[in-house]
CSV table of C-alpha atoms in Angstrom, one decimal:
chain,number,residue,atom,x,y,z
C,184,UNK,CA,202.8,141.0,61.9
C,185,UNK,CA,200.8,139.2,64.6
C,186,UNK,CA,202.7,141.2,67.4
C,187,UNK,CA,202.3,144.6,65.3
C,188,UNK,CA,198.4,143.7,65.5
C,189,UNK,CA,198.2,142.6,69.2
C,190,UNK,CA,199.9,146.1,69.8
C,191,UNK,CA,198.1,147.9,67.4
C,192,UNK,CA,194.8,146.6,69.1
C,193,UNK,CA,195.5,146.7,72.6
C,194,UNK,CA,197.7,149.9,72.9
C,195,UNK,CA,200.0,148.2,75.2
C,196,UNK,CA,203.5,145.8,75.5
C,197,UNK,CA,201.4,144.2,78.4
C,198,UNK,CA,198.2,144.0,77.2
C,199,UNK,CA,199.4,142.7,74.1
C,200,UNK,CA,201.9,140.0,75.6
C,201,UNK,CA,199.4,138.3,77.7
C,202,UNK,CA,197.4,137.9,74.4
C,203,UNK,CA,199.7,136.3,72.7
C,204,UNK,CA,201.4,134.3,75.9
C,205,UNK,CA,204.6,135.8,75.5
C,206,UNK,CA,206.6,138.1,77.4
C,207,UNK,CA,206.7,141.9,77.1
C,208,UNK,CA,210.0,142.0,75.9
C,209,UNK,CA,209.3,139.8,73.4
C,210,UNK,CA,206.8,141.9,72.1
C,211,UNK,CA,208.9,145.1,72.1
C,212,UNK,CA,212.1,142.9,70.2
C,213,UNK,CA,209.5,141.7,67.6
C,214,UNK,CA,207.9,145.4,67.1
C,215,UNK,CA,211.4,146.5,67.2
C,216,UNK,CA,212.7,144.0,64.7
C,217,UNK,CA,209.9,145.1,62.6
C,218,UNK,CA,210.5,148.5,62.2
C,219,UNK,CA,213.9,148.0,61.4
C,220,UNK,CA,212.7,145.3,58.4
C,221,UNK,CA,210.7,148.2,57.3
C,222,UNK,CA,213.0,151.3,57.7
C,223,UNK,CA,209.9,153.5,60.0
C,224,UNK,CA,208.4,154.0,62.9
C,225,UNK,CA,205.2,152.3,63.4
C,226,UNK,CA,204.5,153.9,66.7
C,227,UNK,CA,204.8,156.7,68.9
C,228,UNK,CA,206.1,155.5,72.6
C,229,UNK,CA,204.6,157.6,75.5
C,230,UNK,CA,203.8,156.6,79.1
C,231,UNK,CA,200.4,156.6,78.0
C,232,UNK,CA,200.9,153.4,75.5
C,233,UNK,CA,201.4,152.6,72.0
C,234,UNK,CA,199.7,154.7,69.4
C,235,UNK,CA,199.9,154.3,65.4
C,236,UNK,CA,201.8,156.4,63.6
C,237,UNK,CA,200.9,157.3,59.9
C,238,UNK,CA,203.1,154.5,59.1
C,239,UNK,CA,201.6,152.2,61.2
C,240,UNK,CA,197.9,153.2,60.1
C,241,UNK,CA,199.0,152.5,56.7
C,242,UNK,CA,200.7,149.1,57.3
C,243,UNK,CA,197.2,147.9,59.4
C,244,UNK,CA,195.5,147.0,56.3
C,245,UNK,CA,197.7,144.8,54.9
C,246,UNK,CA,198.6,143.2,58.4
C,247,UNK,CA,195.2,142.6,58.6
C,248,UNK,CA,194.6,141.0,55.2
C,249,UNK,CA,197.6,139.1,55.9
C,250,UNK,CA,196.1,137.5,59.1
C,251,UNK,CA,192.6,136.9,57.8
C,252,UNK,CA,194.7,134.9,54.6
C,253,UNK,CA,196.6,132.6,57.5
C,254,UNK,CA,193.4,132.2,59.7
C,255,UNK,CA,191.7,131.0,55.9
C,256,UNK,CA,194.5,128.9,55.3
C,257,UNK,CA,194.6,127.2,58.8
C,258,UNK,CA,190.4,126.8,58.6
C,259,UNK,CA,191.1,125.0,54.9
C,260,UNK,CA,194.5,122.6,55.8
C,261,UNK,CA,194.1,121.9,59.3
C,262,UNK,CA,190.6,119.5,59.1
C,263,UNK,CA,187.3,119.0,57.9
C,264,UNK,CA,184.1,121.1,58.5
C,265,UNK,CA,182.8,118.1,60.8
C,266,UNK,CA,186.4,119.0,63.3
C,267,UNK,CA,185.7,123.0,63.8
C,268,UNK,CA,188.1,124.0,66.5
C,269,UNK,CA,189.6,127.4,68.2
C,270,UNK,CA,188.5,130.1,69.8
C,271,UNK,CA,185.1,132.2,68.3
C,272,UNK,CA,184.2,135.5,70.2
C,273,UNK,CA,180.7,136.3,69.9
C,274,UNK,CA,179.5,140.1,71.1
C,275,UNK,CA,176.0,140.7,72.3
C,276,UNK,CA,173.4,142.2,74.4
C,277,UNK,CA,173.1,140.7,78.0
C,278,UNK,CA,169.5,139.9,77.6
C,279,UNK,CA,170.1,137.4,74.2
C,280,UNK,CA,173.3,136.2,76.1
C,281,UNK,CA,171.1,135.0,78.8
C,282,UNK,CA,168.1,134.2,77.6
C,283,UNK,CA,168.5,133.3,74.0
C,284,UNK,CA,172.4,131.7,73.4
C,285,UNK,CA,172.5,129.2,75.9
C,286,UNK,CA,171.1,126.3,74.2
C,287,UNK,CA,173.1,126.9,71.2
C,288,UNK,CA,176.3,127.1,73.5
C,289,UNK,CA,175.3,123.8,74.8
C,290,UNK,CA,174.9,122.2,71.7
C,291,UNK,CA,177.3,123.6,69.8
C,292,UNK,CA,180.0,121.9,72.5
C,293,UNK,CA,178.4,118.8,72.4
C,294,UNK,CA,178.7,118.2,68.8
C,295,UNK,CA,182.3,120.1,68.5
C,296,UNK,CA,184.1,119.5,71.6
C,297,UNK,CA,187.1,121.2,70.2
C,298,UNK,CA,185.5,124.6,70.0
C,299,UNK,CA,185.8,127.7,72.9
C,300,UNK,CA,182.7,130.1,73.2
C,301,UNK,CA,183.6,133.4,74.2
C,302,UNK,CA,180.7,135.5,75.0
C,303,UNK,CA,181.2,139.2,75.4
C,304,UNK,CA,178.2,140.2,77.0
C,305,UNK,CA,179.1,144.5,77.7
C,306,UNK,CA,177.2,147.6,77.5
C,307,UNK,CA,179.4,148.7,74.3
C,308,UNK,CA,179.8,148.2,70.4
C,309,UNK,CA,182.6,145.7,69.0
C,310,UNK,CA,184.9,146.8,66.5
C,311,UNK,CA,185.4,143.6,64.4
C,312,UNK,CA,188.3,145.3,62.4
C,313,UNK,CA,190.1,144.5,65.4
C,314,UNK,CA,189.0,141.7,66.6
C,315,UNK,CA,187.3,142.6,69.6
C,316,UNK,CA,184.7,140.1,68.3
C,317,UNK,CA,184.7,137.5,65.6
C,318,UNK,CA,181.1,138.6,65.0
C,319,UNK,CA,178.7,140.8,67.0
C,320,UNK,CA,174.3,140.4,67.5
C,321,UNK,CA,173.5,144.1,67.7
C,322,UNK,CA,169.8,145.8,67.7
C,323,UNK,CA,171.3,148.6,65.8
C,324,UNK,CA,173.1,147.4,62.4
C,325,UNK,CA,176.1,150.0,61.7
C,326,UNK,CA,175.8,151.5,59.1
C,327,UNK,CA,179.5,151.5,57.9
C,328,UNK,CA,182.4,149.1,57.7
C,329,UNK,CA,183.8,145.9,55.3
C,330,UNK,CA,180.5,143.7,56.8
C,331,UNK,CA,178.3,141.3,56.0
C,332,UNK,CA,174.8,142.2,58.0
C,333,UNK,CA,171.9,139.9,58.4
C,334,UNK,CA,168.4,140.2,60.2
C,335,UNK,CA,167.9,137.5,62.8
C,336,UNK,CA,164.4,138.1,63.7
C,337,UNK,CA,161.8,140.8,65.0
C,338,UNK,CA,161.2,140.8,69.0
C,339,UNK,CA,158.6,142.7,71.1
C,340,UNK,CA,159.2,144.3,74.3
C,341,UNK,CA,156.9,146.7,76.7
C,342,UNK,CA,156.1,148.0,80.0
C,343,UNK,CA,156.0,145.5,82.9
C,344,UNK,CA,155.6,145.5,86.6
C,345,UNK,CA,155.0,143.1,89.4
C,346,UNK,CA,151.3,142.0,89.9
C,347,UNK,CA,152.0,142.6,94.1
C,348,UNK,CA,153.1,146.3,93.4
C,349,UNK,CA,150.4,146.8,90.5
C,350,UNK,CA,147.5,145.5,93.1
C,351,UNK,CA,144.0,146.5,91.8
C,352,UNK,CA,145.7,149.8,90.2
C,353,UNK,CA,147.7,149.7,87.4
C,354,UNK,CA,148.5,153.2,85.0
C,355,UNK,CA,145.9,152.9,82.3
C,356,UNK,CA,146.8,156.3,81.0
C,357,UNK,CA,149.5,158.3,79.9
C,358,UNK,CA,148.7,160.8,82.7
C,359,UNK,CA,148.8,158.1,85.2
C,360,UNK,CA,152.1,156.4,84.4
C,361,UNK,CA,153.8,159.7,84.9
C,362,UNK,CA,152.7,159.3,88.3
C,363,UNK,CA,154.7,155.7,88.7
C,364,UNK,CA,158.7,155.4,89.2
C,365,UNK,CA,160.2,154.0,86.3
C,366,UNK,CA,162.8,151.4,85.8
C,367,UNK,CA,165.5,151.6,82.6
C,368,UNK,CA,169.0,152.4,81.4
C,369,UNK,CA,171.2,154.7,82.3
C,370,UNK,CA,170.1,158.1,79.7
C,371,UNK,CA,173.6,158.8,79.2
C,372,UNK,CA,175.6,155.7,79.1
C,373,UNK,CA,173.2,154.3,76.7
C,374,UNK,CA,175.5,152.8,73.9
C,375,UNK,CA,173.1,152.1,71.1
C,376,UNK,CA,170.5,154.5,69.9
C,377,UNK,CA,167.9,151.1,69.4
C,378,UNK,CA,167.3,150.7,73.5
C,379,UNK,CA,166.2,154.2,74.2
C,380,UNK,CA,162.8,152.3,74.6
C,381,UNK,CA,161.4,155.3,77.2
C,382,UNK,CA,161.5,157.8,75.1
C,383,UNK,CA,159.1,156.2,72.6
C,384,UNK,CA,156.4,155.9,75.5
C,385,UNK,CA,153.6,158.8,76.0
C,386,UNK,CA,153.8,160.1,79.3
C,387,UNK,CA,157.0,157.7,80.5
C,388,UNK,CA,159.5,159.9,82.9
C,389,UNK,CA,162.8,159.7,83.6
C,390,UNK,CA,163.7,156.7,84.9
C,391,UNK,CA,164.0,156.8,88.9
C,392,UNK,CA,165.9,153.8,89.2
C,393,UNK,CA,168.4,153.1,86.5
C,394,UNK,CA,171.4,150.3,85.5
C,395,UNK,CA,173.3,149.4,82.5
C,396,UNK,CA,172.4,146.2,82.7
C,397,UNK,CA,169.1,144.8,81.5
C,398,UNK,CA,169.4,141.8,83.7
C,399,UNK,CA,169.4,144.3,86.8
C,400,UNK,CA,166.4,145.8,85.2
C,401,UNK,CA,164.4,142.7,84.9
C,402,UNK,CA,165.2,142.1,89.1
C,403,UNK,CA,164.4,145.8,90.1
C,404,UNK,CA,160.8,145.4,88.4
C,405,UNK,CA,160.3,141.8,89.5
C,406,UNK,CA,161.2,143.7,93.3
C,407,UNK,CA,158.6,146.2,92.8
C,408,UNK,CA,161.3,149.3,92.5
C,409,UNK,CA,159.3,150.4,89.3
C,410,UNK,CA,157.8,149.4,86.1
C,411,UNK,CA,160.3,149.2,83.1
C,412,UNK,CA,160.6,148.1,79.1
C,413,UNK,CA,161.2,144.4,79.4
C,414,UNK,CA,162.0,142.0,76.0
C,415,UNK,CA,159.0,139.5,76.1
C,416,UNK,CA,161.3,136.7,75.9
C,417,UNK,CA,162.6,137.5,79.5
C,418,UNK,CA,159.6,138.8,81.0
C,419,UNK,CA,157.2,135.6,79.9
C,420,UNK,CA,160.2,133.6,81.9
C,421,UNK,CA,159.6,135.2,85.2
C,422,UNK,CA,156.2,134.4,87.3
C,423,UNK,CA,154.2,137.9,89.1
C,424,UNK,CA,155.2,140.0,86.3
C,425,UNK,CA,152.4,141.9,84.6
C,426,UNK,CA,151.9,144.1,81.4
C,427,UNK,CA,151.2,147.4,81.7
C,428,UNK,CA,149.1,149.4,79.0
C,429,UNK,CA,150.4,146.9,76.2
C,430,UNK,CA,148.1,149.1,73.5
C,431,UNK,CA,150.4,151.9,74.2
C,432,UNK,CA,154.0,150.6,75.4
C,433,UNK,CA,154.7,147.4,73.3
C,434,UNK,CA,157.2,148.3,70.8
C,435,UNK,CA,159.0,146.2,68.0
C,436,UNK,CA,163.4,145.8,67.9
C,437,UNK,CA,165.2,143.2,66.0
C,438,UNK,CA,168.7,141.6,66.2
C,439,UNK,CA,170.8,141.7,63.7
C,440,UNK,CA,173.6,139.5,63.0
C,441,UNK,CA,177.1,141.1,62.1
C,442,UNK,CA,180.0,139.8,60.3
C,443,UNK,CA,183.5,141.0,59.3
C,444,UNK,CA,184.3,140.1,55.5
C,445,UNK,CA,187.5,138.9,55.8
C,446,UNK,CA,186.8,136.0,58.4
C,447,UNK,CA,183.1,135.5,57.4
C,448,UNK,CA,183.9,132.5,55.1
C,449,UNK,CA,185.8,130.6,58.6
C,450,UNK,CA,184.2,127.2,59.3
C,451,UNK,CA,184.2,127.8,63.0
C,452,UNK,CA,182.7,131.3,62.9
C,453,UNK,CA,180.0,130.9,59.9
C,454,UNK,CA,179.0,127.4,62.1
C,455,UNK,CA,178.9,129.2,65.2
C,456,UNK,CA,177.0,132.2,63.8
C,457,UNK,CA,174.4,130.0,62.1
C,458,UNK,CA,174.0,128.1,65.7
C,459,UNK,CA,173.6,131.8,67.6
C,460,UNK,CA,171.0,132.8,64.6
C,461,UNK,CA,168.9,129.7,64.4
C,462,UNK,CA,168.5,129.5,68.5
C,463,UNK,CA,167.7,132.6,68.5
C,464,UNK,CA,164.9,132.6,65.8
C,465,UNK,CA,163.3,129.5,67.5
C,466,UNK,CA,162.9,131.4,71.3
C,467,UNK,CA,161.7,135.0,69.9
């Protein structure tokens, strides 16, 4: 079942070998063996990669209940709360990665020197079904799925700009800020509805200069390529950079912790999570 998964997941013998620190053929013998245990097909074979077939969609359920069970049973046998060890992937935005995790990544080793952090720090959503993450810190809560959601905390964000670009004449008016270039995210390779900040702004254009990243952002303002929507958190940490109009541009987002069900109740990623949430709460 754990090399019906890996495949499942990844799509491919390859992908899903180096996972699991085996060889491809060893994958494809075990799917193989697999099918055969179960009289059908669990996947269509193209040059493309593995996909599901409707047997295989059915079976993911169960295969998935059945791992959760042994990850359970390994948490429970294999030591005490005070001994959390293995592996816990945690996705999240760049900006909390960088600016809000660190300390509890740093204590979180020191007092379990057993654990691995795994920080997925990507312009995308995590599917937690499969594992991309063991739990996720989104700004947008989905609004679908076997979870367990929590609120972390409320943070602020709004416009910013170098004080050596501003000089003596910052945009005071909506009407004046369409006249400056912009900094922000990509319009269409924004991933989460929640950090389409410029559209909430009177008078903001399109941005003239534009990343997915938000810790490319924060350097092109701090250069002087533009003004842009900066979390307050990062912005207060970098010297020469000024608010612009905060009547009008400060706006209001909150992170939200996200958990799947069946692997909520682990030691290692309910400690972990608890570590993330309370770091973060004491820096927003």
């Amino acid at each position: 079942m754990r090399f019906f998964l890996q495949v499942a997941r990844t799509g491919r013998l390859t992908e899903a070998a180096r996972a699991l620190g085996v060889d491809h053929a060893t994958v494809s013998r075990r799917v193989g063996a697999l099918e055969r245990a179960l009289s059908a097909r669990l996947f269509d074979r193209s040059p493309r990669g593995y996909a599901l077939t409707e047997a295989g969609r059915a079976l993911m359920p169960t295969a998935e209940a059945m791992e959760s069970a042994s990850m359970l049973a390994a948490a429970e046998v294999g030591g005490r709360q005070d001994e959390l060890s293995g592996a816990v992937r945690i996705g999240m935005p760049e900006g909390a990665a960088s600016h809000l995790a660190p300390r509890a990544v740093a204590e979180l080793i020191e007092s379990y020197p057993r654990l691995e952090i795994q920080i997925v720090a990507l312009p995308r959503t995590f599917s937690l079904s499969q594992r991309e993450a063991d739990f996720a810190i989104v700004v947008t809560p989905p609004a679908a799925g076997r979870l367990r959601i929590r609120k972390i905390a409320d943070y602020r964000l709004q416009l910013y700009g170098s004080a050596e670009m501003l000089g003596d004449r910052p945009p005071r008016t909506a009407e004046e800020l369409r006249r400056w270039r912009l900094v922000g995210y990509v319009p269409d390779l924004i991933f989460d509805k929640g950090l389409d900040y410029l559209t909430e702004i009177p008078g903001a254009p399109k941005p003239a200069v534009a990343s997915t990243s938000l810790l490319v952002q924060l350097e092109m303002v701090a250069a002087g390529a533009g003004l842009g929507m900066l979390p307050e958190f990062m912005a207060r940490r970098r010297p020469g950079l000024v608010p612009v109009m905060p009547e009008v541009t400060r706006i209001t987002r909150a992170y939200w912790l996200v958990m799947h069900q069946d692997t909520a109740d682990l030691a290692r990623i309910r400690r972990v999570a608890r570590a993330f949430a309370d770091a973060m709460r004491a820096r927003l």
